[in-house]
C-alpha positions as a LaTeX table, in Angstrom:
\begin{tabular}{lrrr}
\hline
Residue & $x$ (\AA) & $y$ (\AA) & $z$ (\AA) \\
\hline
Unk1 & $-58.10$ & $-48.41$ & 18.68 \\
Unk2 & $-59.02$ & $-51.93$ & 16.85 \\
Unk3 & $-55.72$ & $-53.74$ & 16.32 \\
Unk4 & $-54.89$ & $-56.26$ & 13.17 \\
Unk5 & $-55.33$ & $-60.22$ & 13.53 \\
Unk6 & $-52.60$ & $-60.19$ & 16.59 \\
Unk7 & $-54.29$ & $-58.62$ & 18.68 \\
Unk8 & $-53.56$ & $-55.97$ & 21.28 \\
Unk9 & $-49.75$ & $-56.80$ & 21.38 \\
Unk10 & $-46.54$ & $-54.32$ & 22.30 \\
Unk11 & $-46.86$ & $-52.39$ & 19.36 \\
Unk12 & $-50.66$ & $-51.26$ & 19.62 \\
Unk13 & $-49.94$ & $-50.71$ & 23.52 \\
Unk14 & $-46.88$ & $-48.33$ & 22.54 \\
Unk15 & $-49.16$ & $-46.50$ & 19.87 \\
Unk16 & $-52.01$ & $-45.70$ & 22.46 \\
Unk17 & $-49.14$ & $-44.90$ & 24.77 \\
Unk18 & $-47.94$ & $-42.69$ & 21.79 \\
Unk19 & $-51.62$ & $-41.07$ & 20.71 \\
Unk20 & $-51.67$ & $-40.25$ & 24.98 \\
Unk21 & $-48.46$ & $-38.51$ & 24.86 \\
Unk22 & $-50.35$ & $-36.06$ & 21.98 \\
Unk23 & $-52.88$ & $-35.09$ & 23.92 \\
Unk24 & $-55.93$ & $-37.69$ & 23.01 \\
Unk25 & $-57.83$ & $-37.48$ & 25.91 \\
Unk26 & $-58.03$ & $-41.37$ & 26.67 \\
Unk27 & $-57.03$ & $-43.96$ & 24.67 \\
Unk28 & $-59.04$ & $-47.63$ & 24.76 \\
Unk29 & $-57.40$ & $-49.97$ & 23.12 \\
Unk30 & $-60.32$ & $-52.91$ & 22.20 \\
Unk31 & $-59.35$ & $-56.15$ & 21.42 \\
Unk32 & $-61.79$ & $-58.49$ & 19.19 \\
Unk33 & $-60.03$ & $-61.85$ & 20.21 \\
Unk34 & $-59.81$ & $-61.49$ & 24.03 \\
Unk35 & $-62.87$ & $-63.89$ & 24.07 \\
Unk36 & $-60.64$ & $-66.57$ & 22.59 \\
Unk37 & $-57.49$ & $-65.97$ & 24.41 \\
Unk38 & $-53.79$ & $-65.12$ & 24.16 \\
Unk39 & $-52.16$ & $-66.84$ & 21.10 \\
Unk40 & $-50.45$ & $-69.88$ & 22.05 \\
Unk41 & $-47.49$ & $-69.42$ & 19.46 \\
Unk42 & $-47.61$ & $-65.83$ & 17.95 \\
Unk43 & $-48.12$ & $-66.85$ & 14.30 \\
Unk44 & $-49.55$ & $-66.01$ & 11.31 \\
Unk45 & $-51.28$ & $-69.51$ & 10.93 \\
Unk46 & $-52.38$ & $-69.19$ & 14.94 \\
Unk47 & $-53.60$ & $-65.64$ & 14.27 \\
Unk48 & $-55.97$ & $-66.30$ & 11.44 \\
Unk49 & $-57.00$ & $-69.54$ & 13.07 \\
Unk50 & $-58.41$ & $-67.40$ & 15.75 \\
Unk51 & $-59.75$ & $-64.55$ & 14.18 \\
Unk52 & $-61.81$ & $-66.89$ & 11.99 \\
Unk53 & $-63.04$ & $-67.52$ & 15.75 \\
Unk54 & $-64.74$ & $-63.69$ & 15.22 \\
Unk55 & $-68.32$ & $-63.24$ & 13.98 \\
Unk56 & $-67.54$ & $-60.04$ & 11.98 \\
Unk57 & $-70.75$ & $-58.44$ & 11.99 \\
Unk58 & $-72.13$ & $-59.38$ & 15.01 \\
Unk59 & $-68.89$ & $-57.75$ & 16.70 \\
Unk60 & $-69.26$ & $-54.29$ & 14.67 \\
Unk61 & $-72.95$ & $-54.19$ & 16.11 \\
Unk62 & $-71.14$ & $-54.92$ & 19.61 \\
Unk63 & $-68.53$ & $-52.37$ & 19.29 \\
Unk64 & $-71.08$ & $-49.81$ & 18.15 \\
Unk65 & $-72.64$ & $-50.01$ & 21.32 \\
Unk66 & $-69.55$ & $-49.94$ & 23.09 \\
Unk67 & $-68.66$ & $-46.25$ & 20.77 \\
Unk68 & $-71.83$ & $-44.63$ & 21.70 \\
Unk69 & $-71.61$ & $-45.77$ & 25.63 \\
Unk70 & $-68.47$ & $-44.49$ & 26.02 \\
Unk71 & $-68.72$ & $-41.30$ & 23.65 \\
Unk72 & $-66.15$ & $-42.44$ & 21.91 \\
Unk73 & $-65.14$ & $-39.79$ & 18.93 \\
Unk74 & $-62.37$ & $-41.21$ & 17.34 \\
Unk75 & $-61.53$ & $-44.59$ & 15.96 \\
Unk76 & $-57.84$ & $-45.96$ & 14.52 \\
Unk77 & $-58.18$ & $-49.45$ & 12.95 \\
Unk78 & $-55.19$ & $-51.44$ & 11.43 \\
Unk79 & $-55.45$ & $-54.41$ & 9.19 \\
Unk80 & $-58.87$ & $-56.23$ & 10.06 \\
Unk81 & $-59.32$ & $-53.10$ & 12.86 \\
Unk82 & $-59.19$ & $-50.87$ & 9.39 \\
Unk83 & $-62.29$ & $-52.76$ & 7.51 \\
Unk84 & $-64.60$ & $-52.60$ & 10.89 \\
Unk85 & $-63.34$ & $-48.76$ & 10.32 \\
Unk86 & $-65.25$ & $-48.97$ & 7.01 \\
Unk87 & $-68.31$ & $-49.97$ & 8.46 \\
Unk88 & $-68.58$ & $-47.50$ & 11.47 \\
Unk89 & $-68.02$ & $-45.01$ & 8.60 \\
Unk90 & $-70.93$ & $-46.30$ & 6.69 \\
Unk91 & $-72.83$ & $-46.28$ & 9.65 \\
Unk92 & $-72.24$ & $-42.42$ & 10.55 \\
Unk93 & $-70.92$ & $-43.87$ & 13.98 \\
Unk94 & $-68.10$ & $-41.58$ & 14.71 \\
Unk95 & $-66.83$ & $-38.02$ & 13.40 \\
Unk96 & $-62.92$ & $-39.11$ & 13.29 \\
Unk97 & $-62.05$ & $-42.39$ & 11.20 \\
Unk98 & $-58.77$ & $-43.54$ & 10.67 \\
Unk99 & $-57.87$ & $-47.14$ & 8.89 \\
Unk100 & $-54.29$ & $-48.32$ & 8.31 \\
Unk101 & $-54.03$ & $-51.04$ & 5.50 \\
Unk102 & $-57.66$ & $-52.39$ & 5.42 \\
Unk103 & $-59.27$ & $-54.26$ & 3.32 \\
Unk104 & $-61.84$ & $-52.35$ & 0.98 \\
Unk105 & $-62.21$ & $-56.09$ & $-0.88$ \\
Unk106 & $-63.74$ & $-56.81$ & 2.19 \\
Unk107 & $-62.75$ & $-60.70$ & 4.49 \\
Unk108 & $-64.43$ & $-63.81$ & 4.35 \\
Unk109 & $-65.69$ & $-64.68$ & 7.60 \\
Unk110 & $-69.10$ & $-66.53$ & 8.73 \\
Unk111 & $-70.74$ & $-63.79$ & 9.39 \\
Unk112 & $-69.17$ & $-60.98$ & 7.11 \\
Unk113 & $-69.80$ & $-57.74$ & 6.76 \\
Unk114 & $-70.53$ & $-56.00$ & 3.49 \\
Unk115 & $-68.00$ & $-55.54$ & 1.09 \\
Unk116 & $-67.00$ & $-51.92$ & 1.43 \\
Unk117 & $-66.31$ & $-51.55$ & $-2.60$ \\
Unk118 & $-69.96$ & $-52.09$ & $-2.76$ \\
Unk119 & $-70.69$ & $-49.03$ & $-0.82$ \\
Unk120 & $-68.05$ & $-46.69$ & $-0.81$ \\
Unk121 & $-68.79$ & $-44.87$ & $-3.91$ \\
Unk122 & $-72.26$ & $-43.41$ & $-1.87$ \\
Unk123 & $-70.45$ & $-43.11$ & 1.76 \\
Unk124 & $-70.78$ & $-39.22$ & 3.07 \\
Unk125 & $-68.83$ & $-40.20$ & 6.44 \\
Unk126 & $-65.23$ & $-38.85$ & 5.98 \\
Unk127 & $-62.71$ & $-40.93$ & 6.88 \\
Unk128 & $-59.35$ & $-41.47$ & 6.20 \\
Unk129 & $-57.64$ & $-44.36$ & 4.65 \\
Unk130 & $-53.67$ & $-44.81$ & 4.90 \\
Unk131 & $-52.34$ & $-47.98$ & 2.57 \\
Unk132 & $-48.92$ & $-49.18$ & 1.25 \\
Unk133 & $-48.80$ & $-48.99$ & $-2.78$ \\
Unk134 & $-46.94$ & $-52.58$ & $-2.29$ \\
Unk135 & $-49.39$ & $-53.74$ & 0.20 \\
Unk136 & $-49.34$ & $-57.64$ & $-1.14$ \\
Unk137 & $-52.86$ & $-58.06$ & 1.03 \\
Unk138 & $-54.52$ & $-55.39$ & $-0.71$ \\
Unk139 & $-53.01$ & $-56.32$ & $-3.99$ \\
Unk140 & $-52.24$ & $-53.74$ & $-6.94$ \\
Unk141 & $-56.36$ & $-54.00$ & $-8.52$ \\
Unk142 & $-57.58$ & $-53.24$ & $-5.28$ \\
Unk143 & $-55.34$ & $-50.06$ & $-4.73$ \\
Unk144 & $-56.41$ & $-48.93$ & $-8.29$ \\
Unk145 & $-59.61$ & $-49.43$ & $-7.77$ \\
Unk146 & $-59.90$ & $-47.69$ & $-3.95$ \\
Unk147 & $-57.90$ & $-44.57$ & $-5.69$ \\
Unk148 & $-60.90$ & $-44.45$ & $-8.19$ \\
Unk149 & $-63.29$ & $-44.78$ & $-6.09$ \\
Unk150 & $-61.43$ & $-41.83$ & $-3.91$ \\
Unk151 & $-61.36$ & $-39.87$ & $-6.63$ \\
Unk152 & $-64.95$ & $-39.95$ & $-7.54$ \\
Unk153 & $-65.80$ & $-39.30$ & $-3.41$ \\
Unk154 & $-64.46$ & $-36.88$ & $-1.41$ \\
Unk155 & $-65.70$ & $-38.43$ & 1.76 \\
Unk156 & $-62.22$ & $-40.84$ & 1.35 \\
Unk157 & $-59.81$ & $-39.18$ & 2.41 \\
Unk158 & $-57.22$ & $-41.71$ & 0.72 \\
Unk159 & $-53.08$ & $-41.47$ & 1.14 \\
Unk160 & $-50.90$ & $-44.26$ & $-0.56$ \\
Unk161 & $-47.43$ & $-44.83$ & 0.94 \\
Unk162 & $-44.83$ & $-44.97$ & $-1.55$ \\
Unk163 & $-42.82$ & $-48.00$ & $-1.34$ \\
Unk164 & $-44.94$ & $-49.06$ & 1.79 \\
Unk165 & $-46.29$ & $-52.98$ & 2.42 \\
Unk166 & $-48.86$ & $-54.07$ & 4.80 \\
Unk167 & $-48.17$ & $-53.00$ & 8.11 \\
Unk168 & $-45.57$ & $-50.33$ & 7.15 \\
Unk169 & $-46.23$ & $-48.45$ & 10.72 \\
Unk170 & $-43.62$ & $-51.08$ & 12.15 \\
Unk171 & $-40.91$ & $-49.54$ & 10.28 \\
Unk172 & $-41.12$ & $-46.35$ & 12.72 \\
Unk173 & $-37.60$ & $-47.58$ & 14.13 \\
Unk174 & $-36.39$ & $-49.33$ & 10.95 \\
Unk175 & $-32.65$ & $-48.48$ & 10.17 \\
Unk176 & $-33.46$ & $-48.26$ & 6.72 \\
Unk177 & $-34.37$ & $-44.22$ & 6.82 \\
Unk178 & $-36.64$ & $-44.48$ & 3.83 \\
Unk179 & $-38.78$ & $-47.01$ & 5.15 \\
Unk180 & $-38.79$ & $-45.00$ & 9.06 \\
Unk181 & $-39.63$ & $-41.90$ & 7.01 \\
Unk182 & $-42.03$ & $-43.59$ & 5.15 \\
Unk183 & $-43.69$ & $-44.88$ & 8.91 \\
Unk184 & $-43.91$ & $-41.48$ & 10.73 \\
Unk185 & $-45.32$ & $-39.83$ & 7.48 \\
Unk186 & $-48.39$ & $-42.14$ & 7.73 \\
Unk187 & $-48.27$ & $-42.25$ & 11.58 \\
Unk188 & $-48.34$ & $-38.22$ & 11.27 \\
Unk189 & $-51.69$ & $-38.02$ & 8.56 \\
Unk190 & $-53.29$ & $-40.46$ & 11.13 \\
Unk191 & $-52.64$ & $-38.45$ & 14.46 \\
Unk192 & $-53.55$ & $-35.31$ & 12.40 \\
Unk193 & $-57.07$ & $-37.20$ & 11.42 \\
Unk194 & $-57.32$ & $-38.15$ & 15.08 \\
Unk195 & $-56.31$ & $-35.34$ & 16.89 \\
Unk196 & $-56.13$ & $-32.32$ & 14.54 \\
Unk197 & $-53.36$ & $-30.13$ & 14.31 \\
\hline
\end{tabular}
């Protein structure tokens, strides 16, 4: 599991706790910013600060290594977790890809990785892709232009959240029902992905 730009906090520890519960056979949860530390004041401002820290594409190259030394056959990414999801799918690195709100527009970063709008329309590695159709990150040309590009390849296995913003798996506990339902809809498609069923 590769978490978003806060790293491995309560919520990603409950979700591995969660994905244990149904039956994955162990759950790592790997966290790109443990070599710069905790976050000294849980911000947004703190968070990018530090993961501006990461060398994108020198870390994917890590964590590659890390897959296929552990056997690992299943990867969940959320946020920035989601676009290194991207790239072990164009890689062929794993058989069961799951990315929550990525970022197919791809992140600047010092060492980036490649775009994944430049490649997606030729990837054969199945994976899918679970986004918010109000994700404000992803922004509405970027959703039109991932649906297209689903549409055109079947290897994207693409499901848009109705009503759903950037890191809409939150709202599992949300009072307002809509927004829960909307939550364990996409947390359901991504355990299915993960684990079958």
């Amino acid at each position: 599991m590769l978490p978003d730009i806060y790293g491995c906090n309560a919520f990603y520890r409950g979700y591995a706790a969660y994905l244990a519960e149904q039956g994955a056979g162990e759950v790592l949860l790997v966290d790109p910013f443990a070599p710069f530390g905790e976050l000294a004041t849980v911000t947004r401002e703190a968070a990018f600060q530090r993961r501006h820290r990461l060398a994108d594409r020198a870390y994917v190259k890590e964590l590659i290594d890390f897959i296929g030394g552990q056997r690992i056959d299943g990867v969940v990414g959320f946020c920035i977790g989601g676009l290194f999801v991207f790239e072990l799918a164009r890689q062929q690195v794993v058989s069961r890809l799951v990315a929550y709100y990525p970022f197919p527009q791809g992140l600047e970063n010092r060492d980036p990785l490649d775009v994944p709008f430049d490649y997606l329309p030729a990837l054969r590695s199945r994976h899918t892709v679970i986004v918010g159709d109000d994700d404000a990150l992803l922004g509405t040309q970027n959703l039109q232009r991932l649906q297209a590009q689903a549409r055109a390849n079947d290897a994207i296995d693409l499901h848009v959240m109705d009503g759903a913003g950037h890191g809409f798996l939150a709202d599992l506990e949300s009072p307002d029902t809509a927004r829960a339902a909307v939550a364990k809809r996409g947390l359901r498609i991504g355990t299915t992905t993960l684990l079958g069923g």
